[in-house]
Coordinates of C-alpha atoms and ligand atoms in Angstrom, one line a residue:
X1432 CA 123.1 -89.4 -100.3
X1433 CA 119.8 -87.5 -101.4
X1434 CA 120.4 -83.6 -100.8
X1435 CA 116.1 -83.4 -99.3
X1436 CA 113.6 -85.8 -98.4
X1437 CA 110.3 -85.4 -98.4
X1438 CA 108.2 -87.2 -96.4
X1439 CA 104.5 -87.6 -97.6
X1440 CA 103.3 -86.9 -100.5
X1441 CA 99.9 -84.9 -99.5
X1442 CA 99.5 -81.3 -101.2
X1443 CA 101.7 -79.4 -99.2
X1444 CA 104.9 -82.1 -99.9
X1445 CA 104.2 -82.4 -103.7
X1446 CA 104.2 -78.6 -103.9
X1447 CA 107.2 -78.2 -101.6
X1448 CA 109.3 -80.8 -103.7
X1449 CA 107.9 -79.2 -106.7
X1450 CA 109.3 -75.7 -105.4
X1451 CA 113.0 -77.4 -104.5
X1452 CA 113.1 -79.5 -107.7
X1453 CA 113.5 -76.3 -109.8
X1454 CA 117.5 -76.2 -108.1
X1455 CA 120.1 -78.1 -108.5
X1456 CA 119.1 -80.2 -105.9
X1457 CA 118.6 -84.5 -105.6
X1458 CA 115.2 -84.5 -104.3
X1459 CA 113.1 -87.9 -102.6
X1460 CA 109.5 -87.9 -101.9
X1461 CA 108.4 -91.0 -100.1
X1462 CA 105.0 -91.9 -99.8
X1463 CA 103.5 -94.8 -97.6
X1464 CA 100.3 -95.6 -99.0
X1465 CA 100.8 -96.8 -102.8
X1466 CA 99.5 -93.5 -104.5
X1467 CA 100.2 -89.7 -103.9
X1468 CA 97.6 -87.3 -102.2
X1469 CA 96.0 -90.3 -100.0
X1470 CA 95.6 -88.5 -96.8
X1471 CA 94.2 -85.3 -96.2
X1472 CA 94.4 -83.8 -99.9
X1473 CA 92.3 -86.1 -100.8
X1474 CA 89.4 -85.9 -99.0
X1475 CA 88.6 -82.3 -97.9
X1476 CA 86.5 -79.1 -98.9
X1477 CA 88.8 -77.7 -101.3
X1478 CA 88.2 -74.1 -100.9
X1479 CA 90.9 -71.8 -101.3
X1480 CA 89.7 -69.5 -98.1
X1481 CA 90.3 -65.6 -98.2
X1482 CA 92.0 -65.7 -95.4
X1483 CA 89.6 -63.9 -92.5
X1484 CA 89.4 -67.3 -89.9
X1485 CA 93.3 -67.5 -88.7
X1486 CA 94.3 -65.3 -85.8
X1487 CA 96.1 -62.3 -86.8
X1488 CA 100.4 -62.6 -86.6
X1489 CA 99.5 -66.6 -86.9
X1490 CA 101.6 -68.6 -89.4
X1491 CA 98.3 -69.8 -90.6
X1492 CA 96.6 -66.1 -91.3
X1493 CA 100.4 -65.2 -93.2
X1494 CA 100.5 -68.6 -95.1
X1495 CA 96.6 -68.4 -96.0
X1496 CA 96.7 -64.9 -97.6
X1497 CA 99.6 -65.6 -99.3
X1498 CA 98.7 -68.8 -100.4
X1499 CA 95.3 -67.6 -101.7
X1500 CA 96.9 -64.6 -104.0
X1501 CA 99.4 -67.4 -105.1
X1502 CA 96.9 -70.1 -105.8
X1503 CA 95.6 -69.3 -108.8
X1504 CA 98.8 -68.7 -111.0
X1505 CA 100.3 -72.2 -109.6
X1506 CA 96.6 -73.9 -110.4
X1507 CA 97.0 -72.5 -114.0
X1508 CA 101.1 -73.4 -114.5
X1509 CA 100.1 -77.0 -113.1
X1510 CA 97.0 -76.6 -115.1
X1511 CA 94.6 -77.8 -112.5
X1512 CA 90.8 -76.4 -112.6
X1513 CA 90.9 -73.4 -110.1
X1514 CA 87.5 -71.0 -110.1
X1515 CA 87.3 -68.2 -107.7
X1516 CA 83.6 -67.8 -106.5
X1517 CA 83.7 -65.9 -103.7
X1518 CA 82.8 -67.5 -100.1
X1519 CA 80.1 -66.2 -98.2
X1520 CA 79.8 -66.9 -94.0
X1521 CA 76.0 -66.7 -93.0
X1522 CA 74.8 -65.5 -90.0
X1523 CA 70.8 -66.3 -88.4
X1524 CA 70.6 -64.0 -85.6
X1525 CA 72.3 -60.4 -84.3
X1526 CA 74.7 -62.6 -82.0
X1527 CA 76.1 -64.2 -85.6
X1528 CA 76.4 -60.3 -87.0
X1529 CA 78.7 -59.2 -84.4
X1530 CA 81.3 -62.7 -84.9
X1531 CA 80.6 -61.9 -88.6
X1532 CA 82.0 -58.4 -88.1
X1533 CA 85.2 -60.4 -85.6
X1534 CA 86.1 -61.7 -88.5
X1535 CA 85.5 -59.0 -91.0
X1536 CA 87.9 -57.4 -89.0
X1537 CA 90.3 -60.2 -88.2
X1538 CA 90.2 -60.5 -92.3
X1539 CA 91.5 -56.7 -92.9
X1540 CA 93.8 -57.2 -90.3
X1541 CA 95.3 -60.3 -92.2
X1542 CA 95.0 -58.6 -95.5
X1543 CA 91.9 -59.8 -96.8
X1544 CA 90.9 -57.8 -100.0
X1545 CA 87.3 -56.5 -100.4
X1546 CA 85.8 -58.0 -97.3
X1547 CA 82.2 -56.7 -96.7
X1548 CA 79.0 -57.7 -94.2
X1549 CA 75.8 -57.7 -96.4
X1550 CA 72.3 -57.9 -95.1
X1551 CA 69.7 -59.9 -96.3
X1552 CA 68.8 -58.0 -99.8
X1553 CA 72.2 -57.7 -100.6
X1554 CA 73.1 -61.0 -100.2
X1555 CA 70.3 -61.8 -102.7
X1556 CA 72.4 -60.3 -105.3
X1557 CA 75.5 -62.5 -104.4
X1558 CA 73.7 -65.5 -103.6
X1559 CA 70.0 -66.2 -104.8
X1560 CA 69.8 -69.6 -103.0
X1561 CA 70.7 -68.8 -99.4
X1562 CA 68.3 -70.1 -97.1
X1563 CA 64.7 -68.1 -95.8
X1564 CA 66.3 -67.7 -92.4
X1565 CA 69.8 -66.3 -93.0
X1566 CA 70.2 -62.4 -92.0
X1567 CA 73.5 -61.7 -93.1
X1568 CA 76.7 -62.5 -94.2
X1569 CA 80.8 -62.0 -94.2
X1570 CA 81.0 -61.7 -98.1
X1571 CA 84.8 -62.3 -99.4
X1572 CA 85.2 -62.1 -103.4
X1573 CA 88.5 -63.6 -103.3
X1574 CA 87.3 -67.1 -102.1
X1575 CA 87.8 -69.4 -104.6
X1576 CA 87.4 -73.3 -105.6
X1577 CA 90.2 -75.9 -106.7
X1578 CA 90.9 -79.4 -107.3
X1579 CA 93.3 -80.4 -104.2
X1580 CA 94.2 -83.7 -105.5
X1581 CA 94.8 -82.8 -108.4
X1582 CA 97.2 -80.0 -107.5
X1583 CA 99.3 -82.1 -105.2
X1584 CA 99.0 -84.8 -108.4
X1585 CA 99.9 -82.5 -111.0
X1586 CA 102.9 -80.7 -108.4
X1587 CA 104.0 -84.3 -107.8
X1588 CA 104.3 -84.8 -111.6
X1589 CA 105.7 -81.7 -112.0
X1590 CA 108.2 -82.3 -109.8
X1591 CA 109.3 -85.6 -111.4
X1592 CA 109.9 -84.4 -114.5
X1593 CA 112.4 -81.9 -112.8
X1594 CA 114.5 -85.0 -111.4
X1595 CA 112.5 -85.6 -108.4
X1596 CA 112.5 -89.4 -107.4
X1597 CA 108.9 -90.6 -105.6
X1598 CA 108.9 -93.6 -103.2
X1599 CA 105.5 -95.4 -103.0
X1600 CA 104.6 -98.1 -100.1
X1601 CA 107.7 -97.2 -97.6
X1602 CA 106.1 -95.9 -94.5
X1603 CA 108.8 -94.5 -92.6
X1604 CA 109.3 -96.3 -89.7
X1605 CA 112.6 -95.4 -87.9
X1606 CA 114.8 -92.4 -89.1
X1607 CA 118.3 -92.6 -87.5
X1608 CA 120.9 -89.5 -87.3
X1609 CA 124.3 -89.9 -89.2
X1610 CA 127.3 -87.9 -89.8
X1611 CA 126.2 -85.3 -92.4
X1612 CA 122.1 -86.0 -92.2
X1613 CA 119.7 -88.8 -91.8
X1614 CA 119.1 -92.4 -92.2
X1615 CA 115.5 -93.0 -92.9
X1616 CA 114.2 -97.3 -92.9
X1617 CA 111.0 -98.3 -94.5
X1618 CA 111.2 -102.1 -93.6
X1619 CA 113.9 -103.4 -95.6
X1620 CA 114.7 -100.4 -97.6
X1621 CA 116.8 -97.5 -96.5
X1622 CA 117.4 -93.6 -97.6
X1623 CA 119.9 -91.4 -96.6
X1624 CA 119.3 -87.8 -96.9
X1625 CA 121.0 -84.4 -96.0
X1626 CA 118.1 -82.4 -95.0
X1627 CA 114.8 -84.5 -94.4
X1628 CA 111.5 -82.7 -94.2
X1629 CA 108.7 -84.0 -92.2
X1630 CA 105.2 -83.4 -94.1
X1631 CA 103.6 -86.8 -92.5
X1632 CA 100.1 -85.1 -92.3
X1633 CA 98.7 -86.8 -89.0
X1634 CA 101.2 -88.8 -88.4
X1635 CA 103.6 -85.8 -88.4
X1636 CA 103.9 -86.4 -84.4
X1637 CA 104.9 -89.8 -84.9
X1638 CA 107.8 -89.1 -87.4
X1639 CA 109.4 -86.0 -85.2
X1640 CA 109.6 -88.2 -82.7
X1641 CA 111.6 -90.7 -84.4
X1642 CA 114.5 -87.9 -83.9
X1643 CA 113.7 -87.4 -81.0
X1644 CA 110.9 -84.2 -81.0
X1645 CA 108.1 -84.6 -78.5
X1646 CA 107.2 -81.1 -78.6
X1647 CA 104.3 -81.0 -80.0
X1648 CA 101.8 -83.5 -80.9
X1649 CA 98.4 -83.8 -83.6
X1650 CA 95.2 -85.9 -83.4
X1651 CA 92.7 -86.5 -86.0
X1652 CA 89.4 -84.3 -86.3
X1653 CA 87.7 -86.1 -88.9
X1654 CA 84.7 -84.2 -91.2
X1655 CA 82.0 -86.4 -93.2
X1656 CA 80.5 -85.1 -96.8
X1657 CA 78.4 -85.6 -99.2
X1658 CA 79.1 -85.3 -102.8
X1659 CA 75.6 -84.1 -105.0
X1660 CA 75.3 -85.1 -108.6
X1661 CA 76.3 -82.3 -111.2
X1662 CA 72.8 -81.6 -112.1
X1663 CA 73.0 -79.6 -108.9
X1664 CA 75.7 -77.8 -109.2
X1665 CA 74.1 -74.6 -109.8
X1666 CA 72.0 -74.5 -106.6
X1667 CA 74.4 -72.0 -105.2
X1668 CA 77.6 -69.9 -107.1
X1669 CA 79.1 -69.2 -104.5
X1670 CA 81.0 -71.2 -101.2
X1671 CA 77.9 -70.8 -98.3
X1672 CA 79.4 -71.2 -94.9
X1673 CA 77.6 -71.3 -91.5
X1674 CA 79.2 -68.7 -88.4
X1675 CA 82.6 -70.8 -87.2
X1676 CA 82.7 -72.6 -83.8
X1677 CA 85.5 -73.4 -82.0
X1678 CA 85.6 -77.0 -84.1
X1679 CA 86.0 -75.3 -87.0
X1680 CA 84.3 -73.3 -90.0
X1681 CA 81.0 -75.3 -90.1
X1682 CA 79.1 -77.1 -92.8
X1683 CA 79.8 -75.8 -95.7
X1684 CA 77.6 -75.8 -99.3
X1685 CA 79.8 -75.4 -102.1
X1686 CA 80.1 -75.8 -105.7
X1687 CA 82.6 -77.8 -106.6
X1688 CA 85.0 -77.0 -109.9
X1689 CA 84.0 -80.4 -111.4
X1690 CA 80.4 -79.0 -111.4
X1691 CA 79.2 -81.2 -108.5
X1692 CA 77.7 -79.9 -105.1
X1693 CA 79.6 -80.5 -101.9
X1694 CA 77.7 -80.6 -98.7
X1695 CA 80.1 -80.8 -95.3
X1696 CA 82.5 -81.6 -93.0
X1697 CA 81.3 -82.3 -89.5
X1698 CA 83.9 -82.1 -87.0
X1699 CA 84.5 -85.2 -84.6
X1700 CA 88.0 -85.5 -82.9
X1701 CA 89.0 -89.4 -83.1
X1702 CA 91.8 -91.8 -81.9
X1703 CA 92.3 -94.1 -84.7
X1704 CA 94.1 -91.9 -87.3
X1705 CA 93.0 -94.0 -89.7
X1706 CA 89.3 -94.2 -89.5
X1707 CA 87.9 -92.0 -92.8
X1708 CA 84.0 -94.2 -92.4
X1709 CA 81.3 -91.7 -92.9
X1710 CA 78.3 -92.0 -90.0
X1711 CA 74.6 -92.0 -90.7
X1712 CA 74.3 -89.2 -87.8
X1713 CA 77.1 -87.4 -89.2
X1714 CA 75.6 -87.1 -92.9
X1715 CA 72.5 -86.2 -91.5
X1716 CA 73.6 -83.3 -89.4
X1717 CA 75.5 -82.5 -92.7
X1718 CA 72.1 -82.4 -94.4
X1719 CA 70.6 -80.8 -91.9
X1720 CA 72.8 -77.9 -91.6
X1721 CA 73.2 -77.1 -95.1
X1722 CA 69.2 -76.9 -95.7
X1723 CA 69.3 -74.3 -93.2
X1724 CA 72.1 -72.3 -95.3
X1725 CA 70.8 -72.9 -98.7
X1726 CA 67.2 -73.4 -100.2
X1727 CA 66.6 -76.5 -102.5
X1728 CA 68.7 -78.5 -102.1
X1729 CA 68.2 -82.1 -103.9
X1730 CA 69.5 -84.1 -100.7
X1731 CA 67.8 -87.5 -103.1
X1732 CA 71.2 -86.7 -105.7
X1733 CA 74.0 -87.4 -103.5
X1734 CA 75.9 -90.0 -105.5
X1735 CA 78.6 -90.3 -103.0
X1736 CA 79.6 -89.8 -99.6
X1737 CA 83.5 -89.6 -98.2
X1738 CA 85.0 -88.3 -95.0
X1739 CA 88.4 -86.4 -94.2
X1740 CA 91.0 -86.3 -91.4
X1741 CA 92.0 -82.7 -90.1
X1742 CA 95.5 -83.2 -88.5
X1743 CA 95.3 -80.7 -85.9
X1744 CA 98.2 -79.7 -84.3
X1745 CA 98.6 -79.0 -80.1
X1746 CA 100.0 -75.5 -80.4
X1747 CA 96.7 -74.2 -82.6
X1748 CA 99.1 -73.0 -85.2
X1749 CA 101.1 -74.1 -88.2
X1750 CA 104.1 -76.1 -86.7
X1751 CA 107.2 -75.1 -89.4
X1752 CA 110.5 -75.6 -87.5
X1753 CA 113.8 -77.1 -87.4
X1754 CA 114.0 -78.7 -84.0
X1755 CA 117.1 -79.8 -85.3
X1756 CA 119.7 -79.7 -87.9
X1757 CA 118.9 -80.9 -91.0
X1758 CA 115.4 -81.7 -90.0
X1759 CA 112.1 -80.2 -90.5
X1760 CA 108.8 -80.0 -89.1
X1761 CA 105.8 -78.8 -92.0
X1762 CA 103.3 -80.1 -89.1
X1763 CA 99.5 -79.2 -87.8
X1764 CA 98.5 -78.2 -91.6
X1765 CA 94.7 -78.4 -90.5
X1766 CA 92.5 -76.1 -92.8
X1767 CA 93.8 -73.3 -94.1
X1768 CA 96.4 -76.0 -95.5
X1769 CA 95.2 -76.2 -98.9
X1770 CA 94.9 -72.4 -99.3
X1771 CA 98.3 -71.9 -97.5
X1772 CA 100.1 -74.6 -99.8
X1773 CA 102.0 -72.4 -102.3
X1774 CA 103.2 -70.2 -99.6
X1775 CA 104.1 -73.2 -97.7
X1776 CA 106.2 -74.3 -100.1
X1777 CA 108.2 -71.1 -100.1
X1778 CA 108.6 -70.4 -96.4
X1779 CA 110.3 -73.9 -96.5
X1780 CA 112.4 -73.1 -99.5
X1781 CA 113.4 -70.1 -97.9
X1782 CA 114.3 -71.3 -94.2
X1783 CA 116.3 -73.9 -96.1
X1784 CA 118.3 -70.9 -97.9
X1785 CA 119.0 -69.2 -94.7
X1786 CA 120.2 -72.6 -93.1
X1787 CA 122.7 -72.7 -95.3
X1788 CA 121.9 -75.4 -98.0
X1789 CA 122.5 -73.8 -101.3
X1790 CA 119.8 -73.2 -103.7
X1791 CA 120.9 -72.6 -107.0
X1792 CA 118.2 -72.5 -110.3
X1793 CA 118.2 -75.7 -112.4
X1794 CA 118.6 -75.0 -116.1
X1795 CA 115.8 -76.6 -118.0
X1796 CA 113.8 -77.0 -114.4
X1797 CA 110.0 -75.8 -114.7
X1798 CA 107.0 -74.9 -112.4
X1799 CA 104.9 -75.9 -115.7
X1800 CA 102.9 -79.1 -116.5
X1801 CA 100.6 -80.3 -118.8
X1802 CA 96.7 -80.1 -117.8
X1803 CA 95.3 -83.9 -117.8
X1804 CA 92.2 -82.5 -118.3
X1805 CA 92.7 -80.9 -121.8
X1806 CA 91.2 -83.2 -124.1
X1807 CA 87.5 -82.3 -122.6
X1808 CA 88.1 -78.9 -123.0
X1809 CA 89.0 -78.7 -126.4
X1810 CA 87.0 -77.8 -129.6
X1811 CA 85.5 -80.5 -131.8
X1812 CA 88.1 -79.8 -134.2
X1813 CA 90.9 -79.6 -131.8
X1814 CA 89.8 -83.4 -130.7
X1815 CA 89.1 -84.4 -134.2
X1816 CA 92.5 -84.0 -134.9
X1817 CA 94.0 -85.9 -131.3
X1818 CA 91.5 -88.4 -132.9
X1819 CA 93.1 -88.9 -136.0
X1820 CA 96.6 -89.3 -134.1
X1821 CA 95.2 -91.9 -131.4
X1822 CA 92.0 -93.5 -131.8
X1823 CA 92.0 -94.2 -128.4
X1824 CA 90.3 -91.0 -127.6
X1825 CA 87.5 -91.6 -129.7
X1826 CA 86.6 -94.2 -127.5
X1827 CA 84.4 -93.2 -124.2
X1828 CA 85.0 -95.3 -121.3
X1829 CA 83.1 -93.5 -118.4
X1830 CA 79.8 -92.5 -119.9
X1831 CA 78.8 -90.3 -116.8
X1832 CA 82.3 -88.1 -117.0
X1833 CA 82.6 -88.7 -120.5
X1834 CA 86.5 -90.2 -119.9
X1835 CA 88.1 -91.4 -123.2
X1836 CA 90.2 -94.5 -123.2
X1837 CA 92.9 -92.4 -124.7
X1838 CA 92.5 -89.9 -121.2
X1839 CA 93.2 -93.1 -119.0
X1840 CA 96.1 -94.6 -120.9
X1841 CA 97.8 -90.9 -121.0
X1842 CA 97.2 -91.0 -116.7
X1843 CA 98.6 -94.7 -116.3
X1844 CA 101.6 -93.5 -118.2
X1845 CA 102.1 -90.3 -116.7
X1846 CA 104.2 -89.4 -113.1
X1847 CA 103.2 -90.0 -110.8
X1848 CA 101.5 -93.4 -112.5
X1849 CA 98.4 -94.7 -110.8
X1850 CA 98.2 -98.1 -110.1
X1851 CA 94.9 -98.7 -108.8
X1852 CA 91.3 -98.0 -109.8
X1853 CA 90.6 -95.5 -107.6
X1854 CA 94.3 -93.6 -108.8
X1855 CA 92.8 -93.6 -112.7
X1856 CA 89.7 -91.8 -111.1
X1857 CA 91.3 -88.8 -108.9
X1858 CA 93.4 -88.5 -112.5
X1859 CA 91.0 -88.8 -114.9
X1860 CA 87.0 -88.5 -113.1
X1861 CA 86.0 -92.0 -115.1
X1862 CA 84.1 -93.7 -112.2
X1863 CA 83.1 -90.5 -110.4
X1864 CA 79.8 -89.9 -111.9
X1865 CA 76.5 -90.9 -111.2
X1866 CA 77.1 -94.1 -111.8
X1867 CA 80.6 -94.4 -109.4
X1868 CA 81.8 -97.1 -111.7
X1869 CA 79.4 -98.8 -112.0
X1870 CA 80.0 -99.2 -115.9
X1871 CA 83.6 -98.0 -116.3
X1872 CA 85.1 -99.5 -113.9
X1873 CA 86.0 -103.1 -115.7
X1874 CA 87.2 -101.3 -118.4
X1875 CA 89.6 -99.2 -116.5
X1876 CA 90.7 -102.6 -114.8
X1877 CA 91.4 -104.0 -118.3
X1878 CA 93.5 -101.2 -119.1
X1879 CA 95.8 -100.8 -115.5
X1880 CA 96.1 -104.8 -116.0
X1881 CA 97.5 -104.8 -119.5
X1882 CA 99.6 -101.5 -118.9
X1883 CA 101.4 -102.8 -115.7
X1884 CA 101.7 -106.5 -117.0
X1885 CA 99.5 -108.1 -114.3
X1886 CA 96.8 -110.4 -114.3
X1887 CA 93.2 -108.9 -114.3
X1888 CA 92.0 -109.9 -110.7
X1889 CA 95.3 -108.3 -109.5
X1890 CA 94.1 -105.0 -109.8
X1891 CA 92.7 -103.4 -106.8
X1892 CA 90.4 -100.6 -106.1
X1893 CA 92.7 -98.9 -103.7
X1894 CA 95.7 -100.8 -103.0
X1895 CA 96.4 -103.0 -100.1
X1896 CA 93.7 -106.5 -100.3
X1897 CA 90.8 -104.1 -101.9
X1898 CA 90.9 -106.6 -104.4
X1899 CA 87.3 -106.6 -106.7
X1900 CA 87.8 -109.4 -109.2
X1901 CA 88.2 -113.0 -108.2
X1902 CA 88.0 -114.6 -111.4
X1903 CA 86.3 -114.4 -115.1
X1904 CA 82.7 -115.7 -115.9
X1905 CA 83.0 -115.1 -119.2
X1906 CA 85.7 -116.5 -121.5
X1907 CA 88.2 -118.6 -122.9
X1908 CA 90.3 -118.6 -119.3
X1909 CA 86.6 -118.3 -117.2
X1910 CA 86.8 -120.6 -113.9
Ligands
FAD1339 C1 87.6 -82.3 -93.6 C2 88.6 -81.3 -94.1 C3 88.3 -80.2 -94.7 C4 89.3 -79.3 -95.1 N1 89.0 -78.2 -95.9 C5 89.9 -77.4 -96.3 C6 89.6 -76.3 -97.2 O1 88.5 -76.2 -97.7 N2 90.6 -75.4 -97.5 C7 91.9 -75.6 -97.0 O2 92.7 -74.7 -97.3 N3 92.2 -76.6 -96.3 C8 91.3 -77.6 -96.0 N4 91.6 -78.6 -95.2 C9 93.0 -78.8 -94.9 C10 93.8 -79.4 -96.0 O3 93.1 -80.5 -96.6 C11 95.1 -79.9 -95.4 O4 95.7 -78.8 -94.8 C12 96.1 -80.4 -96.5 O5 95.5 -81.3 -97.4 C13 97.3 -80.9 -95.8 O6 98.1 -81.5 -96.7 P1 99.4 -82.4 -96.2 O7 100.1 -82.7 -97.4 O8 100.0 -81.7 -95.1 O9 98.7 -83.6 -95.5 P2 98.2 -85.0 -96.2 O10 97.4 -84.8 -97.4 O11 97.5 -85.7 -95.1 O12 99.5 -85.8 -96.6 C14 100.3 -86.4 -95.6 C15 100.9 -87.6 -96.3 O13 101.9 -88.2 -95.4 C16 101.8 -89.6 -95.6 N5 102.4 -90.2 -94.4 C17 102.0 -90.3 -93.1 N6 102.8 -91.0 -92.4 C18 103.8 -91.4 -93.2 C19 104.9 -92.2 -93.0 N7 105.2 -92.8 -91.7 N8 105.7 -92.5 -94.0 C20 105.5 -92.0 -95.2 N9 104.4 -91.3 -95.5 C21 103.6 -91.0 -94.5 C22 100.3 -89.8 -95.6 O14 99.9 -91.1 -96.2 C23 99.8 -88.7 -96.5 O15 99.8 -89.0 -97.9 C24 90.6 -79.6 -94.8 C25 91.0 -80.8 -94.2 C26 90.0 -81.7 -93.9 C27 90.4 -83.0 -93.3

């Protein structure tokens, strides 16, 4: 029997079984979609906010600020890109002033550091870009940017090499209570587990019901973006958002840490928990909205567009509980989620501790990985000489992200492996240029094909029947 399982592998899971695979603990993540960080973490704004938007005593407004002062260290021991740029809220009128100054005041309350309302001329300072009509703003220094899939990747990872065991493609379907814990069926497979914690993302309702809690429930609010090439990264340092409604923060403009420009989310509650298509009304309120926030903005250079699902909880708080023994709700992680996730990760850790289950340190256990990213961010000599060990790296696969064939062979053998194409690009950015694949792409399906032993037109763009190759046309073995 497993002492914890996890279930879903979004950011706030892999961080949580990172945090409980450094005891000397047996630790299960299961996963239903065939790659880690599908849900939420991966589609989402991926600011790490101050900390001034959650109600004051919330779990969310705790969780945030803690989460934000931790972020940064676990970004760097997981080595994920993390920048912190500072978020700015804009206000158009005197009506937008006085919620500015709510929230500057919500945000000391919380424990926001170096909060401050600027007016037009100061704001220039901050933020040359920021649209001809904006008055002021809620200015918060500690705001900062991060890679989300990447962390719950690299946690995930990170986690494995501790011990950690990761179930792919077993949705959990039924979870049954026996003597001493929990049985939990994916279709023909079975886990049994002392202590399971539910981190199901939307579905989170669905699964605490399987033992039996119906107190709370969570829908889908989904949010649409675009994604600008990295040629306009620079149109504005820092994170612009727009005075919050009671759907949320806004549209946001953002740089992201990849060097692109991030334009969204609407906010549209939905029934199918499932639906992630963007909307050619929602991308153009998107553009809309962020013209209005920031000048020049080169709406022709969007190279991609994507949409996320908010799982927002019925209580309008975190939901972390144990409705009863052995099991764990880690439910309603809506934005501030990403931000919160570190902290998260503890205040489960810790309720754990003072329920009794015994966490002792594991020797050799780390909080440490290995940045994927390193090889683009070394010195000519420093890849000269990975060069000369593997000539792989000498060869560049994704001419847009300038992705080395060595890069994609070190991700398809790494924990947690991809195995599809879009898996190679949230590890690696070959396909997520300009030119989305458009040149890389059979490449990086020639190289998941011969590393996991299948044929070529096996390989799928994101798992299930996205299937992209029917057949060769060119060839010794073309149709
Ligand atoms: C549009 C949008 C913008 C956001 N912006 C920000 C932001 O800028 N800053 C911020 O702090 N937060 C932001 N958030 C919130 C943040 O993205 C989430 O709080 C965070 O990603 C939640 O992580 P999670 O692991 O709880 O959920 P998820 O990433 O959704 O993970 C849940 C996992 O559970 C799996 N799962 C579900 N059901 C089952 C089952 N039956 N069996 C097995 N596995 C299952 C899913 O496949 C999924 O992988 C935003 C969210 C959205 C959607």
């Amino acid at each position: 029997m497993t002492d914890v399982l996890i279930i879903g592998a979004g950011v706030v899971g892999g961080l949580l079984a990172r945090e409980l695979s450094l005891y000397e603990l047996s630790v299960a993540l299961v996963e239903k979609e065939d790659d880690v960080a599908m849900g939420a973490t991966r589609a989402n704004s991926a600011i790490v906010h101050a900390g001034f938007d959650a109600k004051e005593g919330s779990l969310k407004a705790l969780l945030n600020v803690k989460g934000s002062e931790m972020m940064e260290q676990t970004a760097k021991e997981l080595g994920v890109p993390y920048k912190r740029n500072g978020s700015i809220v804009v206000g158009f009128s005197e009506e937008d002033r006085a919620h500015l100054e709510e929230l500057l005041a919500r945000g000391v309350k919380n424990g926001v550091k170096g909060l401050a309302i600027l007016d037009r001329e100061e704001l220039l300072k901050v933020e040359p870009g920021i649209g001809d009509t904006v008055t002021c703003a809620l200015y918060a220094p500690t705001g900062a940017i991060v890679c989300p899939y990447d962390l719950a990747i690299s946690a995930i990872g990170c986690a494995m090499d501790n011990g950690a065991e990761l179930y792919v493609d077993f949705p959990v379907e039924r979870i049954e209570a026996i003597d001493g814990g929990y049985r939990v069926y994916s279709g023909e497979r079975v886990l049994e587990a002392r202590t399971v914690i539910n981190c199901a993302g939307v579905y989170a309702d669905k699964i605490a019901a399987m033992v039996g809690d119906e107190s709370f429930t969570v829908f889908a609010r989904r949010g649409e973006y675009m994604l600008l090439d990295k040629e306009c990264g620079g149109v504005c340092r820092t994170t612009v958002f727009r005075t919050p409604t009671k759907m949320g923060k806004g549209i946001l403009v953002s740089p992201t840490v990849d060097g692109n420009l991030l334009l969204g989310p609407t906010a549209e509650n939905i029934d199918d928990k499932g639906d992630t298509k963007t909307t050619p009304a929602g991308l153009a309120s998107v553009a809309r909205s962020a013209n209005e926030q920031v000048k020049g903005i080169p709406g022709g250079k969007s190279i991609t567009s994507f949409a996320g699902l908010r799982a927002v909880g019925s209580t309008g708080d975190f939901i972390i509980n144990s409705p009863r023994a052995g099991f764990y709700n880690v439910a309603g992680i809506e934005s501030p989620g990403l931000s919160a996730s570190p902290a998260i990760a503890t205040y489960v850790a810790d309720m754990l501790r003072r329920d009794g289950v015994t966490l002792t340190p594991k020797a050799g256990a780390t909080r440490v990985r290995e940045s994927m990213h390193a090889f683009r961010h070394m010195t000519v000599e420093q890849k000269n000489e990975v060069i000369r060990r593997d000539p792989s790296y000498a060869k560049i696969v994704c001419r847009c992200e300038g992705v080395t064939e060595g890069e994609i062979l070190a991700a398809i053998r790494t924990n947690p492996r991809p195995r599809d194409l879009d898996g190679v690009k949230r590890r690696t950015r070959a396909q997520m240029g300009r030119c989305q694949g458009g040149f890389c792409s059979p490449t990086v399906v020639e190289l998941l094909a011969r590393e996991m032993g299948v044929p070529f037109e096996a390989v799928t763009k994101s798992g299930g029947g996205s299937y992209i190759n029917v057949g060769r046309t060119k060839g010794a073995d073309a149709q």
